[in-house]
Short mmCIF file of C-alpha atoms and ligand atoms in Angstrom, two decimals:
data_model
loop_
_atom_site.label_atom_id
_atom_site.label_comp_id
_atom_site.label_asym_id
_atom_site.label_seq_id
_atom_site.Cartn_x
_atom_site.Cartn_y
_atom_site.Cartn_z
CA MET A 9 122.72 51.19 162.63
CA THR A 10 122.21 49.65 166.64
CA THR A 11 120.40 45.90 166.63
CA VAL A 12 117.60 46.55 169.25
CA HIS A 13 117.49 43.33 171.63
CA TRP A 14 114.17 42.26 171.89
CA ASP A 15 116.09 39.76 174.68
CA ILE A 16 116.24 42.36 176.45
CA ALA A 17 112.30 43.23 176.70
CA ILE A 18 111.26 39.26 175.97
CA LYS A 19 113.71 37.88 179.51
CA PRO A 20 116.27 35.39 178.27
CA GLY A 21 114.31 32.18 177.18
CA GLU A 22 111.08 33.46 177.52
CA LEU A 23 110.24 33.22 174.41
CA ASP A 24 111.19 29.83 174.03
CA ALA A 25 108.50 28.31 175.73
CA GLY A 26 105.15 27.34 173.54
CA PRO A 27 102.30 29.41 173.21
CA GLY A 28 100.59 29.96 176.91
CA THR A 29 103.05 27.81 178.68
CA SER A 30 104.03 30.27 181.84
CA ASP A 31 101.86 30.34 184.36
CA LYS A 32 103.67 33.64 185.56
CA ARG A 33 101.24 36.91 184.91
CA SER A 34 102.33 40.62 183.87
CA LEU A 35 101.95 43.70 182.89
CA TRP A 36 103.18 42.56 179.86
CA GLU A 37 101.81 38.90 179.45
CA ASP A 38 98.93 38.97 177.29
CA HIS A 39 101.69 40.30 174.19
CA ARG A 40 104.52 37.64 175.93
CA GLN A 41 101.76 35.24 175.53
CA ASP A 42 100.88 36.85 171.94
CA LEU A 43 104.68 36.97 170.92
CA ARG A 44 105.28 34.06 171.97
CA ALA A 45 102.49 32.36 169.40
CA ILE A 46 104.29 33.77 166.76
CA LYS A 47 107.74 32.49 167.62
CA HIS A 48 105.91 29.62 167.95
CA GLN A 49 104.69 29.69 163.96
CA ALA A 50 108.84 30.54 163.33
CA ARG A 51 106.88 33.95 161.99
CA LEU A 52 108.39 35.95 165.37
CA ARG A 53 110.30 38.93 163.39
CA ARG A 54 113.38 40.97 164.52
CA LEU A 55 115.00 43.80 163.62
CA GLN A 56 118.72 42.82 161.85
CA PRO A 57 121.82 44.51 161.11
CA ARG A 58 122.31 46.10 157.37
CA THR A 59 124.69 43.89 156.36
CA GLY A 60 125.18 41.88 153.18
CA VAL A 61 125.33 43.05 149.68
CA ASP A 62 121.77 45.33 148.74
CA PHE A 63 119.27 42.81 147.24
CA SER A 64 116.75 43.55 149.28
CA SER A 65 116.14 47.50 149.06
CA ASN A 66 113.91 50.11 147.27
CA ASP A 67 116.88 52.33 146.71
CA TYR A 68 115.90 50.94 142.97
CA LEU A 69 118.51 54.25 141.66
CA ALA A 70 121.17 54.21 144.38
CA LEU A 71 120.15 57.82 144.28
CA SER A 72 119.66 57.82 148.56
CA THR A 73 122.92 57.70 148.65
CA SER A 74 123.90 60.08 145.42
CA GLN A 75 126.13 62.30 145.69
CA ARG A 76 123.66 65.20 143.70
CA LEU A 77 121.32 64.12 146.31
CA ARG A 78 123.74 65.11 149.47
CA ASP A 79 124.23 68.50 147.55
CA ALA A 80 121.27 69.23 147.45
CA VAL A 81 119.96 68.77 150.49
CA GLY A 82 123.07 70.27 151.99
CA ALA A 83 121.67 73.15 149.54
CA ALA A 84 118.42 73.53 150.44
CA LEU A 85 119.68 73.40 154.25
CA VAL A 86 121.92 76.18 153.28
CA ARG A 87 119.05 78.41 151.67
CA GLY A 88 117.45 78.24 155.03
CA VAL A 89 115.05 75.34 154.27
CA SER A 90 114.40 74.49 157.80
CA ILE A 91 114.29 70.67 159.15
CA GLY A 92 111.58 70.31 160.51
CA SER A 93 107.69 72.15 159.86
CA GLY A 94 106.42 72.31 163.44
CA GLY A 95 102.90 72.38 162.56
CA SER A 96 99.74 70.41 160.87
CA ARG A 97 100.23 71.84 156.66
CA LEU A 98 96.57 73.36 157.67
CA LEU A 99 97.65 75.81 160.59
CA ARG A 100 101.17 76.69 160.04
CA GLY A 101 102.99 73.22 158.94
CA ASN A 102 102.00 74.27 155.59
CA ASP A 103 106.59 75.41 153.71
CA PRO A 104 106.83 76.82 150.41
CA GLU A 105 109.18 73.25 149.38
CA HIS A 106 105.74 71.14 150.04
CA GLU A 107 104.12 73.18 147.29
CA ALA A 108 106.64 73.62 144.90
CA LEU A 109 107.31 69.77 145.45
CA GLU A 110 103.29 69.83 144.74
CA ALA A 111 103.31 71.79 141.67
CA GLU A 112 106.29 70.53 140.29
CA ALA A 113 105.27 66.56 140.79
CA ALA A 114 101.91 67.58 139.15
CA ALA A 115 103.55 69.29 136.34
CA PHE A 116 106.24 66.19 135.88
CA PHE A 117 103.20 63.05 136.08
CA GLY A 118 100.85 64.89 134.46
CA SER A 119 97.64 64.87 136.91
CA GLU A 120 96.28 67.74 137.71
CA SER A 121 97.44 68.10 141.90
CA ALA A 122 99.49 66.13 144.58
CA LEU A 123 99.53 66.48 147.60
CA PHE A 124 102.62 65.32 149.34
CA PHE A 125 102.36 62.89 152.75
CA ALA A 126 104.99 61.48 155.30
CA SER A 127 104.83 57.81 153.85
CA GLY A 128 103.22 55.91 150.99
CA PHE A 129 102.01 53.15 154.47
CA ALA A 130 99.94 56.98 155.56
CA ALA A 131 99.08 58.13 152.12
CA ASN A 132 97.43 54.83 151.32
CA ALA A 133 95.76 54.85 154.83
CA ALA A 134 94.39 57.82 153.91
CA LEU A 135 93.53 57.98 150.67
CA LEU A 136 91.27 54.37 150.80
CA ALA A 137 90.34 55.59 153.85
CA THR A 138 88.96 58.95 153.15
CA LEU A 139 88.15 58.72 149.04
CA PRO A 140 85.19 56.19 148.89
CA GLN A 141 82.27 56.84 151.27
CA ARG A 142 79.56 55.07 152.60
CA GLY A 143 77.54 52.83 150.23
CA ASP A 144 80.76 52.24 147.68
CA LEU A 145 82.61 49.49 147.28
CA VAL A 146 85.83 48.85 147.35
CA VAL A 147 87.83 46.27 145.50
CA HIS A 148 91.48 45.91 145.40
CA ASP A 149 93.80 43.07 143.66
CA ALA A 150 94.49 39.92 146.65
CA LEU A 151 97.29 41.24 146.28
CA VAL A 152 96.95 44.72 148.00
CA HIS A 153 99.56 46.00 150.17
CA ALA A 154 99.30 46.48 153.77
CA SER A 155 99.21 50.06 153.58
CA ALA A 156 95.74 50.00 151.08
CA HIS A 157 93.61 47.58 154.14
CA GLU A 158 94.64 49.75 156.42
CA GLY A 159 92.74 52.50 154.54
CA MET A 160 89.76 50.09 153.91
CA ARG A 161 89.86 48.88 157.53
CA LEU A 162 89.01 52.63 158.83
CA GLY A 163 87.05 53.46 155.60
CA ARG A 164 83.07 53.03 155.68
CA ALA A 165 83.10 51.83 152.05
CA GLU A 166 82.46 47.92 151.66
CA THR A 167 85.24 46.20 150.33
CA ARG A 168 86.13 42.98 148.63
CA ALA A 169 89.26 41.63 146.83
CA ALA A 170 89.35 39.61 143.89
CA THR A 171 91.73 37.37 141.84
CA HIS A 172 95.34 38.67 141.58
CA ASN A 173 95.96 40.56 138.10
CA ASP A 174 92.73 39.61 137.20
CA ALA A 175 90.19 42.76 135.79
CA ALA A 176 87.52 40.37 134.28
CA ALA A 177 87.14 39.11 138.53
CA ILE A 178 87.11 42.52 138.72
CA GLU A 179 84.17 43.46 137.14
CA THR A 180 82.57 40.28 137.79
CA VAL A 181 82.38 41.80 142.00
CA ILE A 182 81.41 44.67 140.72
CA MET A 183 78.23 43.49 138.64
CA GLN A 184 77.57 41.05 141.38
CA TRP A 185 77.57 43.98 143.39
CA ARG A 186 74.94 46.54 141.62
CA ALA A 187 72.65 42.86 141.22
CA ASN A 188 72.55 43.13 145.02
CA GLY A 189 71.09 46.04 145.50
CA GLY A 190 74.56 48.06 145.17
CA THR A 191 74.31 51.74 144.09
CA GLY A 192 76.55 53.38 145.43
CA ARG A 193 80.12 54.01 143.08
CA PRO A 194 82.55 50.72 142.80
CA TRP A 195 86.41 52.03 143.65
CA ILE A 196 89.10 49.65 142.09
CA ALA A 197 92.27 48.96 144.39
CA VAL A 198 95.29 47.77 142.59
CA GLU A 199 99.33 48.10 142.81
CA SER A 200 100.91 48.55 139.10
CA LEU A 201 104.01 46.75 140.47
CA TYR A 202 103.80 44.15 142.25
CA SER A 203 105.89 44.26 145.47
CA MET A 204 106.13 40.80 146.09
CA ASP A 205 105.92 39.31 143.04
CA GLY A 206 107.34 41.77 141.04
CA ASP A 207 104.58 41.12 138.02
CA ARG A 208 102.24 44.35 136.50
CA ALA A 209 98.69 45.04 136.47
CA PRO A 210 96.73 44.96 133.76
CA LEU A 211 96.28 48.99 133.99
CA ALA A 212 94.62 49.92 129.92
CA TYR A 213 91.30 46.61 130.67
CA LEU A 214 91.21 47.91 134.28
CA LEU A 215 90.29 51.45 133.84
CA GLU A 216 87.99 50.14 130.97
CA VAL A 217 87.35 48.05 134.19
CA ALA A 218 86.49 51.48 136.01
CA THR A 219 84.88 53.24 133.46
CA ARG A 220 82.61 51.64 131.80
CA HIS A 221 81.19 50.97 135.92
CA ASP A 222 81.26 54.49 136.17
CA GLY A 223 84.12 54.64 139.04
CA MET A 224 87.29 54.64 139.91
CA LEU A 225 91.44 53.45 139.57
CA LEU A 226 93.28 53.80 142.06
CA ILE A 227 97.45 52.48 141.34
CA ASP A 228 99.87 51.98 143.89
CA GLU A 229 102.12 52.71 141.55
CA ALA A 230 105.18 52.32 144.90
CA HIS A 231 107.82 50.09 143.07
CA ALA A 232 107.15 51.41 139.16
CA THR A 233 107.95 55.32 139.94
CA GLY A 234 110.79 55.97 138.89
CA VAL A 235 111.71 52.94 136.84
CA PHE A 236 109.04 52.36 134.64
CA GLY A 237 107.62 54.40 132.02
CA PRO A 238 108.56 57.81 130.07
CA ASN A 239 111.02 59.64 132.75
CA GLY A 240 110.49 57.65 135.08
CA ARG A 241 107.03 58.19 135.60
CA GLY A 242 105.28 54.58 136.57
CA LEU A 243 103.65 52.25 134.92
CA ALA A 244 100.60 54.16 134.77
CA ALA A 245 101.58 56.86 133.70
CA SER A 246 100.15 57.37 130.01
CA LEU A 247 96.76 57.45 132.27
CA GLU A 248 97.32 59.98 134.51
CA GLY A 249 95.06 63.09 134.57
CA ARG A 250 91.68 61.25 134.18
CA GLU A 251 89.16 62.20 136.49
CA ASN A 252 88.50 59.30 137.87
CA VAL A 253 92.41 57.61 137.93
CA ILE A 254 94.68 58.39 141.31
CA THR A 255 97.87 57.46 141.79
CA LEU A 256 100.05 57.10 144.61
CA ARG A 257 104.05 58.04 144.50
CA THR A 258 106.69 56.80 146.75
CA CYS A 259 109.50 58.77 147.23
CA GLY A 260 111.44 56.56 150.01
CA LYS A 261 112.06 54.04 147.44
CA ALA A 262 113.46 54.72 143.46
CA LEU A 263 113.36 58.12 144.08
CA GLY A 264 115.41 57.87 147.10
CA SER A 265 114.11 59.47 149.63
CA GLU A 266 110.54 58.91 152.21
CA GLY A 267 106.87 60.43 151.35
CA ALA A 268 104.24 59.60 148.68
CA LEU A 269 102.63 61.88 146.55
CA LEU A 270 99.21 61.26 146.15
CA CYS A 271 98.34 62.61 142.36
CA GLY A 272 95.24 63.42 140.95
CA PRO A 273 92.11 65.66 140.52
CA ALA A 274 92.48 68.68 142.11
CA VAL A 275 88.75 67.23 143.87
CA ALA A 276 89.95 64.93 145.20
CA ARG A 277 93.35 66.34 146.61
CA ASP A 278 90.65 69.26 148.23
CA PHE A 279 88.43 66.39 149.68
CA LEU A 280 91.75 65.35 150.93
CA VAL A 281 93.30 68.13 152.35
CA ASN A 282 89.47 68.61 154.60
CA ARG A 283 88.77 64.50 155.11
CA ALA A 284 91.84 63.41 156.18
CA ARG A 285 91.96 62.53 159.40
CA GLY A 286 95.95 61.64 158.65
CA PHE A 287 96.56 64.68 156.67
CA ILE A 288 94.72 66.82 159.24
CA PHE A 289 95.78 65.83 162.15
CA SER A 290 98.82 64.88 161.23
CA THR A 291 102.46 67.24 161.75
CA ALA A 292 103.32 67.62 158.13
CA PRO A 293 106.39 65.79 156.59
CA SER A 294 109.86 67.95 156.78
CA PRO A 295 110.70 70.45 153.92
CA LEU A 296 114.02 69.13 154.16
CA MET A 297 112.77 66.00 152.83
CA ALA A 298 110.37 68.32 150.17
CA SER A 299 113.20 70.06 148.24
CA ALA A 300 115.28 66.12 147.99
CA VAL A 301 112.26 64.81 146.65
CA ARG A 302 112.16 67.80 143.89
CA GLU A 303 115.74 67.32 143.06
CA GLY A 304 114.93 63.74 143.33
CA LEU A 305 112.18 64.17 140.40
CA GLN A 306 114.23 66.55 138.83
CA MET A 307 117.44 63.59 137.83
CA LEU A 308 114.46 60.81 137.61
CA ALA A 309 114.91 63.31 133.76
CA ASP A 310 118.46 64.24 133.98
CA GLU A 311 119.76 60.67 134.63
CA PRO A 312 118.07 58.45 132.27
CA GLU A 313 121.19 56.48 131.82
CA ARG A 314 119.98 55.06 135.47
CA ARG A 315 117.48 53.53 134.13
CA THR A 316 118.76 52.00 131.28
CA ARG A 317 121.79 50.25 133.55
CA LEU A 318 118.49 48.52 136.73
CA ALA A 319 117.39 47.28 132.81
CA ALA A 320 120.90 45.61 132.09
CA LEU A 321 121.06 44.46 134.77
CA ILE A 322 117.54 42.77 134.84
CA ALA A 323 118.57 40.89 131.41
CA HIS A 324 121.51 39.92 133.25
CA ALA A 325 119.90 38.91 136.70
CA GLU A 326 116.50 36.78 134.97
CA HIS A 327 119.67 35.13 132.68
CA VAL A 328 121.82 34.07 135.31
CA LEU A 329 118.90 33.61 138.74
CA ALA A 330 116.47 32.12 135.96
CA PRO A 331 118.27 28.33 136.01
CA CYS A 332 117.89 28.33 140.64
CA GLY A 333 114.71 29.04 140.07
CA VAL A 334 114.06 32.54 140.33
CA THR A 335 110.84 33.83 138.88
CA PRO A 336 111.70 35.93 135.75
CA THR A 337 109.38 39.11 136.00
CA GLY A 338 111.06 42.00 133.66
CA SER A 339 111.21 44.27 136.59
CA GLN A 340 113.29 44.83 140.04
CA ILE A 341 111.77 42.21 142.34
CA LEU A 342 112.52 38.50 141.14
CA PRO A 343 110.74 36.06 143.52
CA LEU A 344 112.35 33.29 144.62
CA MET A 345 109.62 31.37 145.17
CA ILE A 346 110.16 27.96 147.74
CA GLY A 347 106.72 27.60 150.48
CA ASP A 348 107.05 26.74 153.81
CA ASP A 349 107.53 29.47 155.66
CA ALA A 350 110.88 27.43 157.65
CA ALA A 351 112.58 26.60 154.53
CA THR A 352 112.62 29.91 153.52
CA MET A 353 113.58 31.18 156.13
CA ARG A 354 116.50 28.25 156.60
CA VAL A 355 117.40 29.22 152.88
CA ALA A 356 117.32 33.27 153.37
CA ALA A 357 119.65 32.55 156.13
CA ALA A 358 121.80 30.23 154.52
CA VAL A 359 122.35 33.19 151.61
CA GLN A 360 122.32 35.84 154.54
CA ALA A 361 126.26 34.18 155.88
CA ALA A 362 127.17 33.70 151.89
CA GLY A 363 127.43 37.65 151.98
CA PHE A 364 123.75 39.26 150.71
CA ASP A 365 121.57 40.74 151.70
CA ILE A 366 118.07 38.62 150.60
CA ARG A 367 115.25 38.72 152.95
CA GLY A 368 113.02 35.70 153.40
CA ILE A 369 109.02 37.25 152.57
CA ARG A 370 107.01 35.39 155.38
CA PRO A 371 102.94 35.14 155.65
CA PRO A 372 101.41 36.91 156.09
CA THR A 373 103.06 39.65 153.93
CA VAL A 374 102.47 37.30 151.54
CA PRO A 375 99.64 34.06 151.07
CA ALA A 376 100.22 30.93 152.96
CA GLY A 377 102.34 29.01 150.91
CA THR A 378 104.15 31.20 149.28
CA ALA A 379 106.62 32.04 151.06
CA ARG A 380 109.88 33.51 149.23
CA LEU A 381 112.64 35.16 148.91
CA ARG A 382 112.36 38.59 147.67
CA ILE A 383 115.69 38.78 144.76
CA SER A 384 115.76 43.58 144.89
CA LEU A 385 117.93 44.68 142.30
CA THR A 386 119.75 48.03 142.63
CA LEU A 387 122.10 50.53 141.11
CA ASN A 388 123.58 49.58 144.75
CA VAL A 389 124.98 46.07 142.49
CA ASP A 390 126.57 45.00 139.48
CA GLU A 391 127.06 41.79 137.12
CA ALA A 392 129.85 41.20 139.21
CA ASP A 393 127.69 40.53 142.50
CA ILE A 394 124.68 38.78 140.60
CA ASP A 395 127.07 35.95 139.56
CA ARG A 396 128.58 35.08 142.85
CA LEU A 397 124.69 35.69 143.87
CA ALA A 398 123.78 32.82 141.47
CA ASP A 399 126.93 30.54 142.74
CA SER A 400 125.91 31.29 146.01
CA LEU A 401 123.09 29.81 145.57
CA GLN A 402 122.94 26.68 142.74
CA GLU A 403 125.61 25.19 146.39
CA ILE A 404 122.85 26.56 148.75
CA LEU A 405 119.46 25.55 147.74
CA PRO A 406 117.95 22.05 148.05
C1 LIG B 529 103.14 49.04 147.42
C2 LIG B 529 103.06 49.44 148.29
N1 LIG B 529 102.76 50.47 148.91
C3 LIG B 529 102.90 51.50 149.85
C4 LIG B 529 103.79 51.05 150.94
C5 LIG B 529 104.29 52.42 151.58
O1 LIG B 529 105.26 53.43 151.75
P1 LIG B 529 106.58 53.56 152.67
O2 LIG B 529 107.10 52.59 152.49
O3 LIG B 529 106.68 54.89 152.24
O4 LIG B 529 105.60 53.85 153.56
C6 LIG B 529 104.35 50.58 150.91
C7 LIG B 529 105.70 49.73 151.12
O5 LIG B 529 107.01 48.68 151.46
C8 LIG B 529 104.36 49.19 148.95
O6 LIG B 529 105.20 48.30 148.23
#
């Protein structure tokens, strides 16, 4: 993997000055100033090469490098599946692989229909920008992913945040909105397994709230798909197929490929096909990737031992990492809360220097004061790697 050299674009030393200290104005001065401000807050991000033992990817079942997926993609190429789609789904880009994937995904997850997007970000943004209408209310968990925020920003409905994982708080927001004259429909947006905290949403209670208020429940299953539920159908598997439930199943995490499927009622799919700008005005995802996802779904059903193995790694990691301060979540996402941004990045750098690929996560990705290491468990590691990580954390942590 190549390193991106920001310092070529941002001349050497230029970012070392404090915010606004340079009086030289160039074409890119405003952007450089913004970057200096980010650096000053110790939040400058850089693209890093992929090194160290994988404790950071979302390739939970190690499908991305599996021989079976490679073989399936090779076989798809041989049978003539094209690499590029050549256009929007509404024009020439609609490929039989997309349609086959969507039919198989709907059958697998138990929804009336499915629609394939090029990424989870694009799908989530399209969902929230398109389905809630003017006059509606979107109540979202305080910790939903940036892609949901992007959709809400583009959409026409009012939006309110509710306390994390608190279905009663969501209901209170809906009732207050109604009491203040809200006449549209409430949409509840949550994740089933939170990407930075590894905790689970109270889905059954959230469905009750949605149903009681004639509302919709949008469940982002990005991190649960493939890992939890019968055949890896996620934590929302038993809710799928209801008229007021839509799920997002990303394909770049446990499914080992790329893209995302929105699963839900056929009317929602038809509406997205007709109204979602990110679907209509975009080249359709690679048909080759659609065939990879088809195989990935089949692997979830055929290879339950991958989930069993991951569950064993989770149990082992919780046991040996808890004494280091890692929060046991019962999931493959284990945060090590540190709080201070700079301290988090120092610990992350030390852990990386010891040979582990673990990233520090800072605001704005997580709320201020909750910077952390995000430890992600995948089948790319084994118990011995986890033991070595525990030893290393014991040495590094203050
Ligand atoms: C909860 C959640 N939703 C959506 C996405 C976006 O998915 P993708 O990476 O496929 O764009 C992510 C990605 O990290 C995520 O964590």
